[in-house]
CSV table of C-alpha atoms and ligand atoms in Angstrom, one decimal:
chain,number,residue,atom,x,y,z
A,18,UNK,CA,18.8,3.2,19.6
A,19,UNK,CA,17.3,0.4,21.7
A,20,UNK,CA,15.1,0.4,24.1
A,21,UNK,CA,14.2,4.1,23.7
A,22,UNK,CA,12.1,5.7,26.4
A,23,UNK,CA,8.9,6.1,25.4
A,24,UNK,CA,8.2,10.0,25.9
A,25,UNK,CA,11.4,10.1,23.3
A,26,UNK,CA,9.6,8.1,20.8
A,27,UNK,CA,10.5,9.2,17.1
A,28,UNK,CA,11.9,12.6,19.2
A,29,UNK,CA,15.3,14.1,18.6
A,30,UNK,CA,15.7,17.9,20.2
A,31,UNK,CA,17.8,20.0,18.1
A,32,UNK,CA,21.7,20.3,19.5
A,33,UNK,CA,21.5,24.2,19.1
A,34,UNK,CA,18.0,24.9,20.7
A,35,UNK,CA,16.2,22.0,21.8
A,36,UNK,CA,13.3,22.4,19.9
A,37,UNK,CA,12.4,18.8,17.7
A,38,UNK,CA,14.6,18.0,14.4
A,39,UNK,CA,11.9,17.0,11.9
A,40,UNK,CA,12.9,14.9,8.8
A,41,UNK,CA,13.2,17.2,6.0
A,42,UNK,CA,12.3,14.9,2.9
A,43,UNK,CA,13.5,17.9,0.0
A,44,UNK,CA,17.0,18.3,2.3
A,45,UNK,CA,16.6,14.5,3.4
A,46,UNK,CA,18.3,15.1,6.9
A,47,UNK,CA,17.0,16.7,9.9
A,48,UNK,CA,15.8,20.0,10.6
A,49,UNK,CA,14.5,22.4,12.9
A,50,UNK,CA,11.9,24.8,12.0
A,51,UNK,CA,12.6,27.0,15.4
A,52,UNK,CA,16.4,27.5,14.7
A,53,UNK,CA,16.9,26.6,10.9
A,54,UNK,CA,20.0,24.4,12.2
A,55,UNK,CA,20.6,20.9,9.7
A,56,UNK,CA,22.0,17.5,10.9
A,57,UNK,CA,22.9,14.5,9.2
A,58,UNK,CA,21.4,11.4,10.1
A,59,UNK,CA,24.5,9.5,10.5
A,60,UNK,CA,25.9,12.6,12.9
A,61,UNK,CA,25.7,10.7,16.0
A,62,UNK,CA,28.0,7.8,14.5
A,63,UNK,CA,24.9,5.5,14.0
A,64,UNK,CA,25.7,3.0,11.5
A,65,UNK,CA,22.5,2.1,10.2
A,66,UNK,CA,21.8,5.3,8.6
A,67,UNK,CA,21.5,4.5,4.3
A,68,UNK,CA,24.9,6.0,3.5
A,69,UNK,CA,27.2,3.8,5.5
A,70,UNK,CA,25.6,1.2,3.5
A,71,UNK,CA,24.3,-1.4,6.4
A,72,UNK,CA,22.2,-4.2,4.9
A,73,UNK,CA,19.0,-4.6,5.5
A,74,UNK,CA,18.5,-8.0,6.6
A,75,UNK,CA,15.6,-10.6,6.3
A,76,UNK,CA,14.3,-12.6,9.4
A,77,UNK,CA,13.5,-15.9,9.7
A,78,UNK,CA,9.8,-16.5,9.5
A,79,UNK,CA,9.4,-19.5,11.7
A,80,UNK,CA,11.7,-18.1,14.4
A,81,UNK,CA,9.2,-15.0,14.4
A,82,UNK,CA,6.3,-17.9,14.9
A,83,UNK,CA,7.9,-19.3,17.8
A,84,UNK,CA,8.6,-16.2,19.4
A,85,UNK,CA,12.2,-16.6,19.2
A,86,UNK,CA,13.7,-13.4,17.6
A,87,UNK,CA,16.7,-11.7,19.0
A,88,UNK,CA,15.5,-9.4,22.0
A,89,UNK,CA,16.9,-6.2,19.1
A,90,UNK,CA,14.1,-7.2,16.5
A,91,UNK,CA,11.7,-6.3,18.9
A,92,UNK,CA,10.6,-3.0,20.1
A,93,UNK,CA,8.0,-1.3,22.8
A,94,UNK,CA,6.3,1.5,21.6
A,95,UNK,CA,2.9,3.5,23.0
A,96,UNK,CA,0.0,3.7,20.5
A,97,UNK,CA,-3.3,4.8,20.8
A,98,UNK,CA,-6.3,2.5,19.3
A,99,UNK,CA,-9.1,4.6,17.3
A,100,UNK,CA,-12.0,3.4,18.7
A,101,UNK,CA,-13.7,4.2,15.2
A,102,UNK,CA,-11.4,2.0,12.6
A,103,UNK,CA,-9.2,0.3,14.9
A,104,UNK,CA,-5.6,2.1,13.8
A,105,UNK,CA,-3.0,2.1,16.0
A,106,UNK,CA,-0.9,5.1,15.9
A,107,UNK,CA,1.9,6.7,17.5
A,108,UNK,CA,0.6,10.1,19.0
A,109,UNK,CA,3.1,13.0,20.4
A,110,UNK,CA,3.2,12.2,24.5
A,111,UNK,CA,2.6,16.1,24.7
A,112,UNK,CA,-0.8,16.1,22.9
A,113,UNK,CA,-3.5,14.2,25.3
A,114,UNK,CA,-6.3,14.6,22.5
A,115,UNK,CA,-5.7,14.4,18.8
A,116,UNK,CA,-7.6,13.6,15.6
A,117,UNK,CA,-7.6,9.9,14.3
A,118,UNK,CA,-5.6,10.4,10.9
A,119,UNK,CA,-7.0,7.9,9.4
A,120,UNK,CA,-11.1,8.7,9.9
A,121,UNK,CA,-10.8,12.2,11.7
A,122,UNK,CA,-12.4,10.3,14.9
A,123,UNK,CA,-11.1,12.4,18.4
A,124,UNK,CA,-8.7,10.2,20.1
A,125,UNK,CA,-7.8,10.4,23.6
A,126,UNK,CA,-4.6,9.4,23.8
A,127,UNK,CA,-4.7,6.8,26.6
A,128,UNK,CA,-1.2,5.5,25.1
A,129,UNK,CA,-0.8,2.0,25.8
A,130,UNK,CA,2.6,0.1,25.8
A,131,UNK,CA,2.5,-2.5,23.1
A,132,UNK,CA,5.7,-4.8,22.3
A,133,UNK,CA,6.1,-5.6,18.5
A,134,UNK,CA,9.0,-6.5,15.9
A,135,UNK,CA,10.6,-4.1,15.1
A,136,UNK,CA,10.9,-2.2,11.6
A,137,UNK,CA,14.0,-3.8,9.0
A,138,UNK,CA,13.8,-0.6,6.7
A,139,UNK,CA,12.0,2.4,5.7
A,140,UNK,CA,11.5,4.0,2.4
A,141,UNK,CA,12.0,8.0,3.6
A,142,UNK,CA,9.7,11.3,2.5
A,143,UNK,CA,10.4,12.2,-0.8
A,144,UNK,CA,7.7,15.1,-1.3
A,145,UNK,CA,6.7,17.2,1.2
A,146,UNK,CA,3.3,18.3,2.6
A,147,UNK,CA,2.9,21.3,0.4
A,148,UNK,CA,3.5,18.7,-2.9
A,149,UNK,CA,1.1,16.4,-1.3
A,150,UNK,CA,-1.4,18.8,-1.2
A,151,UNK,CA,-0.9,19.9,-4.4
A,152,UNK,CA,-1.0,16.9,-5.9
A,153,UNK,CA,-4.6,16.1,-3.6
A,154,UNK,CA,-5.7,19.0,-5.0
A,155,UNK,CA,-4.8,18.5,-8.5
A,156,UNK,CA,-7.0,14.9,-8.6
A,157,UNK,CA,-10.1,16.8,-6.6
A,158,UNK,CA,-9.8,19.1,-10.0
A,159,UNK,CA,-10.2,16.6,-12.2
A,160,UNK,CA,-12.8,15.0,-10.8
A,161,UNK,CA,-15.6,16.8,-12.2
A,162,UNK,CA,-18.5,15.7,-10.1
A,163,UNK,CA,-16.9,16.7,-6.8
A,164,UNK,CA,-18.7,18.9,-4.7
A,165,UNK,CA,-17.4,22.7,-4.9
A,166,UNK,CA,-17.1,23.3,-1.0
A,167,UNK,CA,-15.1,20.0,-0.8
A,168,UNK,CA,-12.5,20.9,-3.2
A,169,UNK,CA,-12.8,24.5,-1.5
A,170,UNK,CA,-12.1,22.7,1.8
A,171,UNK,CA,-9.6,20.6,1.0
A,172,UNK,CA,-7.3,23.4,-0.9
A,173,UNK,CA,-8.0,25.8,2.3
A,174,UNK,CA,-8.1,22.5,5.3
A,175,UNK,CA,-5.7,21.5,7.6
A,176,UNK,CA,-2.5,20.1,6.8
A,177,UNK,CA,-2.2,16.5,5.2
A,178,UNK,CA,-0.2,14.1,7.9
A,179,UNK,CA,2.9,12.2,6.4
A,180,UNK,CA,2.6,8.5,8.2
A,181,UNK,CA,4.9,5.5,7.5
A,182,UNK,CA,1.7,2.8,7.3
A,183,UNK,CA,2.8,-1.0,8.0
A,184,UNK,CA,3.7,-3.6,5.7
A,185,UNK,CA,5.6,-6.9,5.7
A,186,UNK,CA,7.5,-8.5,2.8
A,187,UNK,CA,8.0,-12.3,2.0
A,188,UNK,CA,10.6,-14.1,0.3
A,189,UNK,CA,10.6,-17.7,-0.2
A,190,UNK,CA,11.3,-20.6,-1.7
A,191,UNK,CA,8.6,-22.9,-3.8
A,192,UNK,CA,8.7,-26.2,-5.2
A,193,UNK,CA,5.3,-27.2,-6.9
A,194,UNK,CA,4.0,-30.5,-8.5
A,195,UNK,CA,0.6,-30.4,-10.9
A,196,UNK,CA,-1.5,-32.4,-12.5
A,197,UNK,CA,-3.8,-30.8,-14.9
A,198,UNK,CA,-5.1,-30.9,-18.5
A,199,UNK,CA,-3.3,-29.4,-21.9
A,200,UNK,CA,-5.4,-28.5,-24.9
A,201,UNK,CA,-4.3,-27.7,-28.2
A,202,UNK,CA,-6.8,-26.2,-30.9
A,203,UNK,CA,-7.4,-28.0,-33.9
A,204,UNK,CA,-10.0,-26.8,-36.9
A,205,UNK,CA,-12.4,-29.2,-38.8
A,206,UNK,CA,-14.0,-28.3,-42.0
A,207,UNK,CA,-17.7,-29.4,-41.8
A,208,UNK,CA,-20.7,-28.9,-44.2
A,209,UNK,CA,-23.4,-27.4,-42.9
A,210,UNK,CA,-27.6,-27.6,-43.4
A,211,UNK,CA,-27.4,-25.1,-46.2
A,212,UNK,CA,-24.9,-26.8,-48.0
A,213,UNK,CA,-21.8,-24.5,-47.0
A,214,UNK,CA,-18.4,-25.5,-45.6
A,215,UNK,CA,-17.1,-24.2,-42.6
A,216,UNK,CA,-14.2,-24.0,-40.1
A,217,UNK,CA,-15.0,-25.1,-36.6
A,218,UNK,CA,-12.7,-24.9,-33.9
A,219,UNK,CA,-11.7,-28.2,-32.0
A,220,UNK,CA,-9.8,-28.8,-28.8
A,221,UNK,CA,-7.3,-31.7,-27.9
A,222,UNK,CA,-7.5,-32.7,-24.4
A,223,UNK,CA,-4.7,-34.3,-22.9
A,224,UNK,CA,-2.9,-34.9,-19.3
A,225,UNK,CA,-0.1,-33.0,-18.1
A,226,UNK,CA,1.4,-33.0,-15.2
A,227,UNK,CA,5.1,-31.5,-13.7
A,228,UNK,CA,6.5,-29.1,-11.7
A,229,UNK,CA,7.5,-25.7,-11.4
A,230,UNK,CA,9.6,-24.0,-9.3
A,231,UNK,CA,10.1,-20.2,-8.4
A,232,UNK,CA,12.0,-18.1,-5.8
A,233,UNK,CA,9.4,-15.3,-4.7
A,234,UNK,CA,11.1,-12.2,-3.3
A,235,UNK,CA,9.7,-9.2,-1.6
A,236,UNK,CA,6.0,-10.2,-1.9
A,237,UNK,CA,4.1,-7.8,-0.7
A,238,UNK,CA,1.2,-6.8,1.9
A,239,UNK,CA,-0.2,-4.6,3.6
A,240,UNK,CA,0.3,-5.0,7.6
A,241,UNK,CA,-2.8,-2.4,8.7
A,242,UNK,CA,-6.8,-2.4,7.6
A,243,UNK,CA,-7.3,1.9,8.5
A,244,UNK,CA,-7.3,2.4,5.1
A,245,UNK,CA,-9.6,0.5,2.8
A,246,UNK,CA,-7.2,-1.9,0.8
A,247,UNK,CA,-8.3,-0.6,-2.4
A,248,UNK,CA,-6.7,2.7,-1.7
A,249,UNK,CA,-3.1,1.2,-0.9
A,250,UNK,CA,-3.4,-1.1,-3.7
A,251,UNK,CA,-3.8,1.7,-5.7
A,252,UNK,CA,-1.0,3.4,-4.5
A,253,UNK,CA,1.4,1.0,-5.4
A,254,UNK,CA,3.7,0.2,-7.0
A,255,UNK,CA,6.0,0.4,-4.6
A,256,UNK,CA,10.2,1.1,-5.4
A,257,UNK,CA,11.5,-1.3,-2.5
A,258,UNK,CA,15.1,-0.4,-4.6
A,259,UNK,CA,14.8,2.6,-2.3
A,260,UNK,CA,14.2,0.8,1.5
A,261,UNK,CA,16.5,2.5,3.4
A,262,UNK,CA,17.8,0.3,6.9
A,263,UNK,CA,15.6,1.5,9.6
A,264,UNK,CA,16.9,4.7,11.7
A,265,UNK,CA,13.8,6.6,13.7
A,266,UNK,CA,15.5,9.4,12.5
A,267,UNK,CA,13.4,9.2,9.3
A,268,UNK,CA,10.2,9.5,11.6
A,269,UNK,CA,11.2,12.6,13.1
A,270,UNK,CA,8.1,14.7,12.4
A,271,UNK,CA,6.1,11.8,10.8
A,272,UNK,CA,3.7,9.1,12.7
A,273,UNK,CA,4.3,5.5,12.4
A,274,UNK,CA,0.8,3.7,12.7
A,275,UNK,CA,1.7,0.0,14.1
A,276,UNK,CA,0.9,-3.5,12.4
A,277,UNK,CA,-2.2,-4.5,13.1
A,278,UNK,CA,-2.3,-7.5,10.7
A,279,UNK,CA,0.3,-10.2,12.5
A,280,UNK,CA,3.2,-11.5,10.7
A,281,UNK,CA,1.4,-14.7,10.1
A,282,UNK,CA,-2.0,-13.1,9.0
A,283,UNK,CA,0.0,-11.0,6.3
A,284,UNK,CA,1.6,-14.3,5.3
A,285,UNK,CA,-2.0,-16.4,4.4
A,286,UNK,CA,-2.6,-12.8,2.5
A,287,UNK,CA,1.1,-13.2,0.8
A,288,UNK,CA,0.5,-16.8,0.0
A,289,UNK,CA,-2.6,-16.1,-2.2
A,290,UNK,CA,-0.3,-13.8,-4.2
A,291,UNK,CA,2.3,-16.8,-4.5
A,292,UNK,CA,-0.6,-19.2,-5.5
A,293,UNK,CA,-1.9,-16.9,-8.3
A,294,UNK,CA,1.6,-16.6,-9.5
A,295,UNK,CA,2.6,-20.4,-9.8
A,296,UNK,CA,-0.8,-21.3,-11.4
A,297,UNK,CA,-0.2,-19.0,-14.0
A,298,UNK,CA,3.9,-20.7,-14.1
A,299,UNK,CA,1.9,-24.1,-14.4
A,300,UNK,CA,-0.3,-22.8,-17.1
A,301,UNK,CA,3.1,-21.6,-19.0
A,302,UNK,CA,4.5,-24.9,-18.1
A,303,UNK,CA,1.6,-26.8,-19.2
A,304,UNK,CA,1.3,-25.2,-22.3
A,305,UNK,CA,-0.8,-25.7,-25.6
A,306,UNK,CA,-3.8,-23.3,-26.4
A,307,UNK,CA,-5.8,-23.6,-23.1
A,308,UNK,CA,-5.2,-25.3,-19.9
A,309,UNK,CA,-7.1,-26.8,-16.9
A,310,UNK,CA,-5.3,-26.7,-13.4
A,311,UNK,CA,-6.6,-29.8,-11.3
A,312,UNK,CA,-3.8,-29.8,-8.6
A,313,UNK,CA,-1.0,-28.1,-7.3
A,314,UNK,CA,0.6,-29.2,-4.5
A,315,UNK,CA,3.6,-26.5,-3.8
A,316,UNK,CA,6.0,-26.6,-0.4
A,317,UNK,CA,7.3,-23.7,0.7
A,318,UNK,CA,10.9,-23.4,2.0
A,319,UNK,CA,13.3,-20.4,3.6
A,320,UNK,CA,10.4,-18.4,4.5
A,321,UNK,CA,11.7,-15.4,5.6
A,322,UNK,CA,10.4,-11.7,6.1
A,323,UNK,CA,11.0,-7.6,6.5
A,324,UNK,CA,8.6,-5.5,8.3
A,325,UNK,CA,9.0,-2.3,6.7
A,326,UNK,CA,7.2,1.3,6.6
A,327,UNK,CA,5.9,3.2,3.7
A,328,UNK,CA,5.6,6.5,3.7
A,329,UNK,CA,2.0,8.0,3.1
A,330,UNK,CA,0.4,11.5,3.0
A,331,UNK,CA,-3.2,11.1,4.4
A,332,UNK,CA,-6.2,13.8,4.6
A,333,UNK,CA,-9.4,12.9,6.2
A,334,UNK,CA,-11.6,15.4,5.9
A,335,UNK,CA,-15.6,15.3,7.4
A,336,UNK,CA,-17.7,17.0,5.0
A,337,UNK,CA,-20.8,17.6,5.8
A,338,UNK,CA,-21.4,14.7,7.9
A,339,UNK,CA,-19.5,12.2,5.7
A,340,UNK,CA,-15.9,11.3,5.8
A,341,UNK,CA,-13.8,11.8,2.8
A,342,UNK,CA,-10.2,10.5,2.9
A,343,UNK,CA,-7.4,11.3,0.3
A,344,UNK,CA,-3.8,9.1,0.5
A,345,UNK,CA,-1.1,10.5,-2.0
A,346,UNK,CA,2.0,8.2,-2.2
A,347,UNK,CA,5.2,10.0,-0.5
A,348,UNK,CA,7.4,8.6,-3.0
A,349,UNK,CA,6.0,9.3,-6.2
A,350,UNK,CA,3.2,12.0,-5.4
A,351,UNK,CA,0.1,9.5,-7.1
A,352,UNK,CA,-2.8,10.1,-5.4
A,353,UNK,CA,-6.0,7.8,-4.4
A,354,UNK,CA,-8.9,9.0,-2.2
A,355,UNK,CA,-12.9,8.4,-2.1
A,356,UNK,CA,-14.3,9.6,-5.2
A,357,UNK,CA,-16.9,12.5,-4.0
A,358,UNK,CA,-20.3,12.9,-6.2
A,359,UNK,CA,-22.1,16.2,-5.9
A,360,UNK,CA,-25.5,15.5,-6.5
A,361,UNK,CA,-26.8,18.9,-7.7
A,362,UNK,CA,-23.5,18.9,-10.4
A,363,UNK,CA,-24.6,15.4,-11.6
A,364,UNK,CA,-28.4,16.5,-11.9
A,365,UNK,CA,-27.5,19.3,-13.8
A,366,UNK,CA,-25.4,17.6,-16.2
A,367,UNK,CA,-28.6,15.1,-16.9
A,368,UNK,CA,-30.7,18.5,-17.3
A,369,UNK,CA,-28.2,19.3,-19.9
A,370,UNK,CA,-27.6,15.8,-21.9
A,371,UNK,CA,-31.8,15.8,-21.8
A,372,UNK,CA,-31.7,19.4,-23.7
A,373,UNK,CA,-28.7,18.2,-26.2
A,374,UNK,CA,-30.6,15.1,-26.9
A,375,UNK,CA,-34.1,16.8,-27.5
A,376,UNK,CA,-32.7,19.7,-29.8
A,377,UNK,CA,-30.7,17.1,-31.7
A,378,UNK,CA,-34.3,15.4,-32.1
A,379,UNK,CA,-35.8,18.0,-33.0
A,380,UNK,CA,-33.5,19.4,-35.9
A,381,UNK,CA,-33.6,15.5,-37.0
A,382,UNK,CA,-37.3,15.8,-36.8
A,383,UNK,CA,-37.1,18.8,-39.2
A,384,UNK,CA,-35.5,18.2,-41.9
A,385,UNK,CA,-37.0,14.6,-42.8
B,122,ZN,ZN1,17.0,24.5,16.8
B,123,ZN,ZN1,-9.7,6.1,13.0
């Protein structure tokens, strides 16, 4: 599994015929669409595969700074950079010019070697194309405002790509010491100018300080910026109960796009997340009715880290000029995409909330 030649990237030719096994997410092994013959992914005596229950193991983060990881967390692999959004994506050796799937931008696939660590685990397929597009379609439909031809397009256009898209996960250890304020409301009864009593709301200001500790695990981000963040926050959440140990197998017929967001970038971007969550533990741990935050100092200890896949259905589709790009989660089918506005649809429903409004006017009008 190592050290793969490059031409046989993700590629696993069918023992029967030698056409390409594809993962098959409704059987959830490989198959081949020229022969119709089935294999296991464990048939080869691989013992990473999810049913001979190999762990998926975390790596040490400042080993990964130093550049020190064992030679087999590492991989090679040829990508291709879209000159338009920057994604770096695994393209078939046998195509020379494809379609960035991420912005429908041509790419010629000058395919560059490029040496990364290598993935921990994958969550596989779990819906196919066809239930992709479904669902795609399903949210164009209810979006009311959405141009016709668009929705026309994207029922009739090409097929939706499945791509595992980057992340990295981070577990660690925090130990946190604050100094802040506690307050605790209290009411007064005052008298006011026109003689009445009332109940005012006070607040008790006093110090606190403390600590607070809290083992994060599996924080989450995003290891790629092709698709607006927006969109694969919104895809989320994520079941990480259902990371399966990395096996390429699982990419047969799928693309990988490659991290562009380095393990140390993703881990300023994790350690907001970490932040947000012990303030609000000091807040808890501060207590009373409100609560002011002056410091926290926090130390972080047993960094450590998975680089895993997720598995993604992606449409982008140019219409008329513009790009419009759909993602629909290959786990649980939820969908997220540019929202399209037709203009004529929205000035015709102005025309009509005008009309409503003037004929309710009018009848008002009448019978005064
Ligand atoms: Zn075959
Ligand atoms: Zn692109």
């Amino acid at each position: 599994m190592n050290d793969r030649a490059p031409d046989e990237e993700h590629r696993f030719p069918c023992d029967k015929c030698g056409a390409d096994f594809r993962y098959d997410p409704d059987a959830g092994k490989l198959v081949c669409d020229h022969c119709g013959n089935e294999a296991e992914l464990s048939d080869d005596g691989d013992d990473t595969g999810p049913w001979s229950g190999g762990a998926i193991e975390e790596l040490d983060f400042e080993t990964a700074i130093r550049n020190q990881l064992p030679r087999q967390e590492m991989e090679e692999t040829r990508v291709s950079t879209c000159p338009n959004c920057g994604a770096q994506v695994e393209f078939d050796a046998a195509v020379h010019a494809a379609e960035c799937p991420f912005c429908a931008t041509p790419v010629v696939t000058d395919t560059g070697a490029h040496r990364h660590i290598k993935p921990a685990a994958v969550i596989p397929f779990q819906n196919d194309e066809r239930e992709a597009r479904e669902a795609m379609t399903k949210w164009l439909g209810r979006l009311w405002f959405a141009p016709n031809g668009l929705q026309e397009y994207a029922r009739k256009g090409r097929k939706m790509e499945g791509i595992y898209v980057p992340y990295w996960t981070y577990d660690a250890q925090t130990r946190s010491q604050y100094s802040g304020m506690r307050g605790d409301h209290y009411y007064v009864t005052t008298r006011g100018p026109d003689g009445k009593s009332r109940r005012e709301r006070k607040t008790r200001w006093r110090p606190a300080s403390g600590r607070v500790q809290r083992f994060f695990d599996d924080v989450l981000v995003l290891g790629s910026r092709s698709l607006p963040k927006r969109f694969t926050d919104a895809l989320a959440p994520w079941a990480l109960g259902a990371l399966a140990p990395y096996d390429p197998k699982y990419l047969a017929g799928f693309r990988a796009e490659g991290y562009t967001i380095d393990l140390q970038e993703g881990k300023a971007e994790a350690r907001q997340i970490i932040d947000a969550q012990i303030a609000r533990d000091v807040r808890r741990d501060i207590g009373g009715d409100v609560q002011r935050i002056n410091s926290v100092r926090t130390q972080l200890s047993d960094v450590t880290f998975k680089h895993i896949l997720l598995p993604v259905w992606l449409a982008a589709y140019k219409y008329r000029g513009k790009t419009y790009r759909f993602v629909v989660n290959g786990r649980t089918g939820r969908v997220q995409g540019e929202r399209p506005w037709s203009a004529i649809k929205i000035a015709i429903a102005v025309v009509i909330v005008v009309a409503v409004a003037a004929v309710i006017g009018y009848v008002v009008a009448q019978n005064q």
